[in-house]
Amino acid sequence: MTIQIYALGDSITYGFPYGPQYSWVRLVSQKLDINIDNGGVNGDTTTFMLHRLPSALAGQPSHLILLGGVNDAYWGQPLKTVLQNTEQICGSCMEKGIQPIIGLPTPVEEPQVEALLADYRASFADFARREKISVIPFHQAFLARDGRFKTELTTDGCHPNIDGYEAMAEVVERVLPGLLY
C-alpha cells in the first residue's frame, strides 16, 4: 500500500506564523520520508474543514489526519457541532476507504477557551475509541510532566513557535508509524 497522507487543519497545521516550511507536517514528512499534503488553512473551523473535505479527498490519500477545534473553541462553538463535524469528516473518509486519524487539539492559554478544548479532546477521544479510529495526542507536546501548559512553546499562547512545531512533530513521529503499517 502506498502511503499518502492529507493533513486537514487550521493555522496550527499550516505552520502559522512561519509558513508551511516550518510546520509539523513538513517536519514529519521529512523525518519519516512519507508524503503528507499540508491542508492547513489559517482561521479554519471544523465546519469549514467539512466543506473543504471533497477537495482534500480528491487526491485519494490513504490516510487523513484531522487536527481542528481551536478556532471552534475561540468562536464558542458547541461541543455537539464540533463533534458532528468531526464524525462526518471521519465517516466520509471511511466510506472512501481512507483511514482517518484524529488529532487531539493543542492547548491554549485562555482558560475559558481551554475548558471548551478539553471537552472537545475528551469527546474526540471517546468517538475515536468507539469507532476504532486512531488518535494523535498533539496536545501532549505542550504539557509538562506536572500538567502545566508550556506557553514557552508558543508565539502567543496559542500558535506554536519553532520549538512548538518540533515538539508536535516528535509526538507524531512516535505515534504515526504504528498507525500506518
Tab-separated table of C-alpha atoms in Angstrom:
chain	number	residue	atom	x	y	z
A	1	MET	CA	0.000	0.000	0.000
A	2	THR	CA	1.274	3.445	-0.932
A	3	ILE	CA	1.167	5.867	1.966
A	4	GLN	CA	-0.190	9.289	1.042
A	5	ILE	CA	-1.405	11.442	3.919
A	6	TYR	CA	-3.532	14.572	3.805
A	7	ALA	CA	-3.333	16.826	6.880
A	8	LEU	CA	-6.629	18.702	7.186
A	9	GLY	CA	-6.457	21.511	9.695
A	10	ASP	CA	-6.181	25.144	10.625
A	11	SER	CA	-3.251	27.523	11.172
A	12	ILE	CA	-1.571	25.048	13.513
A	13	THR	CA	-1.388	22.580	10.633
A	14	TYR	CA	-0.452	25.322	8.154
A	15	GLY	CA	2.517	26.441	10.269
A	16	PHE	CA	1.402	29.948	11.253
A	17	PRO	CA	3.116	32.409	11.673
A	18	TYR	CA	6.157	30.993	9.851
A	19	GLY	CA	4.559	29.170	6.926
A	20	PRO	CA	4.289	25.546	5.849
A	21	GLN	CA	8.054	25.063	5.601
A	22	TYR	CA	8.227	25.158	9.440
A	23	SER	CA	5.044	23.184	10.130
A	24	TRP	CA	4.811	19.879	11.963
A	25	VAL	CA	3.573	18.483	8.628
A	26	ARG	CA	6.822	19.229	6.819
A	27	LEU	CA	8.987	18.125	9.738
A	28	VAL	CA	7.221	14.755	9.967
A	29	SER	CA	7.198	14.301	6.202
A	30	GLN	CA	10.969	14.820	6.068
A	31	LYS	CA	11.833	12.789	9.157
A	32	LEU	CA	9.668	9.769	8.256
A	33	ASP	CA	10.199	10.158	4.491
A	34	ILE	CA	6.474	9.994	3.676
A	35	ASN	CA	4.230	12.209	1.571
A	36	ILE	CA	1.999	14.476	3.627
A	37	ASP	CA	-0.029	17.199	1.920
A	38	ASN	CA	-0.461	20.260	4.109
A	39	GLY	CA	-4.152	21.176	4.042
A	40	GLY	CA	-3.924	23.717	6.839
A	41	VAL	CA	-5.871	26.959	6.402
A	42	ASN	CA	-5.436	29.851	8.820
A	43	GLY	CA	-8.602	30.569	10.805
A	44	ASP	CA	-10.358	27.373	9.742
A	45	THR	CA	-13.032	25.724	11.855
A	46	THR	CA	-14.249	22.141	11.652
A	47	THR	CA	-17.285	23.424	9.730
A	48	PHE	CA	-15.034	24.898	7.033
A	49	MET	CA	-12.883	21.747	7.074
A	50	LEU	CA	-16.009	19.708	6.410
A	51	HIS	CA	-16.772	21.958	3.414
A	52	ARG	CA	-13.187	21.566	2.138
A	53	LEU	CA	-13.228	17.789	2.582
A	54	PRO	CA	-14.174	16.883	-1.020
A	55	SER	CA	-11.077	18.642	-2.368
A	56	ALA	CA	-8.955	17.047	0.383
A	57	LEU	CA	-10.149	13.593	-0.635
A	58	ALA	CA	-9.900	14.242	-4.392
A	59	GLY	CA	-6.266	13.142	-4.384
A	60	GLN	CA	-7.322	9.831	-2.821
A	61	PRO	CA	-4.942	9.826	0.139
A	62	SER	CA	-4.513	6.609	2.088
A	63	HIS	CA	-4.855	8.496	5.398
A	64	LEU	CA	-6.270	11.824	6.560
A	65	ILE	CA	-5.040	13.476	9.751
A	66	LEU	CA	-7.706	15.831	11.098
A	67	LEU	CA	-6.483	18.496	13.506
A	68	GLY	CA	-9.187	21.020	14.293
A	69	GLY	CA	-11.104	22.612	17.115
A	70	VAL	CA	-9.001	25.533	18.302
A	71	ASN	CA	-10.815	28.132	16.184
A	72	ASP	CA	-14.137	26.471	17.005
A	73	ALA	CA	-13.337	26.934	20.704
A	74	TYR	CA	-12.376	30.578	20.212
A	75	TRP	CA	-15.725	31.089	18.442
A	76	GLY	CA	-17.514	29.255	21.273
A	77	GLN	CA	-18.888	26.532	19.005
A	78	PRO	CA	-20.928	23.964	20.935
A	79	LEU	CA	-19.328	20.592	21.507
A	80	LYS	CA	-22.208	18.918	19.648
A	81	THR	CA	-21.477	20.870	16.438
A	82	VAL	CA	-17.729	20.269	16.509
A	83	LEU	CA	-18.171	16.577	17.285
A	84	GLN	CA	-20.733	16.175	14.476
A	85	ASN	CA	-18.321	17.816	12.029
A	86	THR	CA	-15.534	15.502	13.164
A	87	GLU	CA	-17.787	12.448	12.891
A	88	GLN	CA	-18.876	13.473	9.361
A	89	ILE	CA	-15.295	14.040	8.222
A	90	CYS	CA	-14.214	10.651	9.573
A	91	GLY	CA	-17.293	8.922	8.146
A	92	SER	CA	-16.698	10.368	4.685
A	93	CYS	CA	-13.091	9.193	4.800
A	94	MET	CA	-14.074	5.662	5.807
A	95	GLU	CA	-16.729	5.493	3.076
A	96	LYS	CA	-13.960	6.169	0.542
A	97	GLY	CA	-11.523	3.690	2.083
A	98	ILE	CA	-9.356	6.448	3.568
A	99	GLN	CA	-8.146	5.893	7.119
A	100	PRO	CA	-8.957	8.923	9.299
A	101	ILE	CA	-6.670	9.837	12.186
A	102	ILE	CA	-7.974	12.337	14.726
A	103	GLY	CA	-5.540	14.853	16.153
A	104	LEU	CA	-6.363	15.972	19.670
A	105	PRO	CA	-6.114	19.773	19.546
A	106	THR	CA	-3.314	21.723	21.142
A	107	PRO	CA	-3.997	23.692	24.333
A	108	VAL	CA	-4.317	27.461	24.622
A	109	GLU	CA	-3.523	29.896	27.386
A	110	GLU	CA	-7.052	31.318	27.741
A	111	PRO	CA	-8.868	29.333	30.469
A	112	GLN	CA	-12.394	29.598	29.038
A	113	VAL	CA	-11.272	28.532	25.570
A	114	GLU	CA	-9.080	25.775	27.005
A	115	ALA	CA	-12.020	24.415	29.030
A	116	LEU	CA	-14.011	24.014	25.808
A	117	LEU	CA	-10.992	22.463	24.054
A	118	ALA	CA	-10.638	19.951	26.900
A	119	ASP	CA	-14.258	18.921	26.291
A	120	TYR	CA	-13.561	18.604	22.555
A	121	ARG	CA	-10.480	16.452	23.228
A	122	ALA	CA	-12.382	14.116	25.541
A	123	SER	CA	-15.249	13.751	23.067
A	124	PHE	CA	-12.908	13.197	20.110
A	125	ALA	CA	-11.062	10.513	22.084
A	126	ASP	CA	-14.339	8.803	23.084
A	127	PHE	CA	-15.604	8.865	19.498
A	128	ALA	CA	-12.279	7.506	18.212
A	129	ARG	CA	-12.336	4.683	20.762
A	130	ARG	CA	-15.905	3.710	19.831
A	131	GLU	CA	-15.204	3.771	16.105
A	132	LYS	CA	-11.694	2.306	16.353
A	133	ILE	CA	-10.134	5.409	14.811
A	134	SER	CA	-6.527	6.219	15.621
A	135	VAL	CA	-5.625	9.347	17.572
A	136	ILE	CA	-2.551	11.578	17.679
A	137	PRO	CA	-2.301	13.384	21.042
A	138	PHE	CA	-0.927	16.692	19.729
A	139	HIS	CA	-1.824	18.420	22.998
A	140	GLN	CA	0.789	16.362	24.847
A	141	ALA	CA	3.570	18.268	23.087
A	142	PHE	CA	2.594	21.315	25.136
A	143	LEU	CA	2.138	19.737	28.548
A	144	ALA	CA	4.878	19.444	31.170
A	145	ARG	CA	5.023	16.358	33.379
A	146	ASP	CA	3.118	18.260	36.069
A	147	GLY	CA	0.351	19.144	33.580
A	148	ARG	CA	1.489	22.758	33.188
A	149	PHE	CA	0.905	24.321	29.750
A	150	LYS	CA	4.300	25.092	28.211
A	151	THR	CA	3.490	28.554	26.858
A	152	GLU	CA	7.185	28.917	26.019
A	153	LEU	CA	6.462	26.630	23.030
A	154	THR	CA	4.013	29.190	21.587
A	155	THR	CA	4.253	32.609	19.988
A	156	ASP	CA	1.041	33.917	21.532
A	157	GLY	CA	-0.369	31.370	23.968
A	158	CYS	CA	-1.975	29.507	21.055
A	159	HIS	CA	0.191	29.167	17.922
A	160	PRO	CA	3.343	27.075	18.217
A	161	ASN	CA	6.741	28.644	17.801
A	162	ILE	CA	9.557	26.777	16.018
A	163	ASP	CA	10.217	24.646	19.120
A	164	GLY	CA	6.477	24.005	19.451
A	165	TYR	CA	6.230	22.708	15.891
A	166	GLU	CA	9.227	20.482	16.541
A	167	ALA	CA	7.569	19.157	19.723
A	168	MET	CA	4.385	18.421	17.747
A	169	ALA	CA	6.419	16.608	15.100
A	170	GLU	CA	8.061	14.472	17.795
A	171	VAL	CA	4.633	13.376	19.048
A	172	VAL	CA	3.575	12.446	15.510
A	173	GLU	CA	6.855	10.647	14.822
A	174	ARG	CA	6.351	8.460	17.909
A	175	VAL	CA	2.755	7.550	17.031
A	176	LEU	CA	2.319	7.651	13.263
A	177	PRO	CA	4.491	4.712	12.119
A	178	GLY	CA	2.406	2.328	14.234
A	179	LEU	CA	-0.792	3.673	12.645
A	180	LEU	CA	0.337	3.314	9.051
A	181	TYR	CA	1.503	-0.274	8.826
